[in-house]
């Protein structure tokens, strides 16, 4: 998949997070994590789009497991 395809999928995850009242914060050098206190997922924007997408899925899994 090309870079634009991965970015489209990241945008889909962003929409899911928005519907759940969570934010997606992408910043250079950021530690990848889901922060329940901030209701935000933090992602290192220096990573490749493919890596960011799979990290988002991983962090979304934490939210889905622990939010209930």
XYZ file of C-alpha atoms in Angstrom:
68
model
C 0.000 0.000 0.000
C 1.315 3.473 -0.772
C 1.720 6.271 1.777
C -1.646 7.860 0.935
C -3.438 4.569 1.638
C -1.917 4.340 5.111
C -2.767 7.988 5.781
C -6.388 7.331 4.745
C -6.562 4.474 7.231
C -5.080 6.666 9.959
C -7.825 9.203 9.217
C -10.417 6.439 9.635
C -9.020 5.614 13.083
C -9.030 9.344 13.888
C -12.771 9.410 13.039
C -13.425 6.444 15.326
C -11.540 8.156 18.155
C -13.447 11.390 17.567
C -16.754 9.512 17.844
C -15.523 8.092 21.163
C -14.544 11.606 22.422
C -10.824 10.814 22.220
C -8.114 12.892 20.558
C -5.193 11.820 18.400
C -2.035 13.817 19.040
C 0.794 13.313 16.529
C 4.086 15.000 17.378
C 7.773 14.380 16.545
C 9.514 12.337 19.219
C 6.254 11.639 21.089
C 6.065 8.428 23.105
C 3.352 6.178 21.625
C 0.645 5.682 24.244
C -3.024 5.901 25.137
C -3.559 8.365 27.981
C -6.840 7.757 29.796
C -6.487 10.957 31.874
C -6.363 13.087 28.693
C -8.623 10.834 26.579
C -5.934 10.984 23.916
C -3.657 8.728 21.936
C -0.165 10.150 21.456
C 1.818 8.993 18.412
C 5.341 9.775 17.192
C 4.777 11.555 13.872
C 8.307 10.679 12.722
C 7.316 7.032 12.245
C 6.299 5.708 8.844
C 2.542 5.881 8.165
C 2.315 2.073 8.249
C 3.922 1.990 11.694
C 1.664 4.797 12.945
C -1.417 2.934 11.700
C -0.537 -0.318 13.459
C 0.407 1.585 16.620
C -2.985 3.311 16.529
C -4.729 -0.054 16.263
C -2.717 -1.293 19.242
C -3.556 1.759 21.365
C -7.213 1.622 20.303
C -7.229 -1.958 21.571
C -6.132 -0.716 25.000
C -8.992 1.765 25.018
C -11.572 -0.813 23.977
C -10.394 -3.307 26.609
C -9.962 -0.917 29.548
C -12.668 1.698 28.929
C -15.503 -0.631 29.950
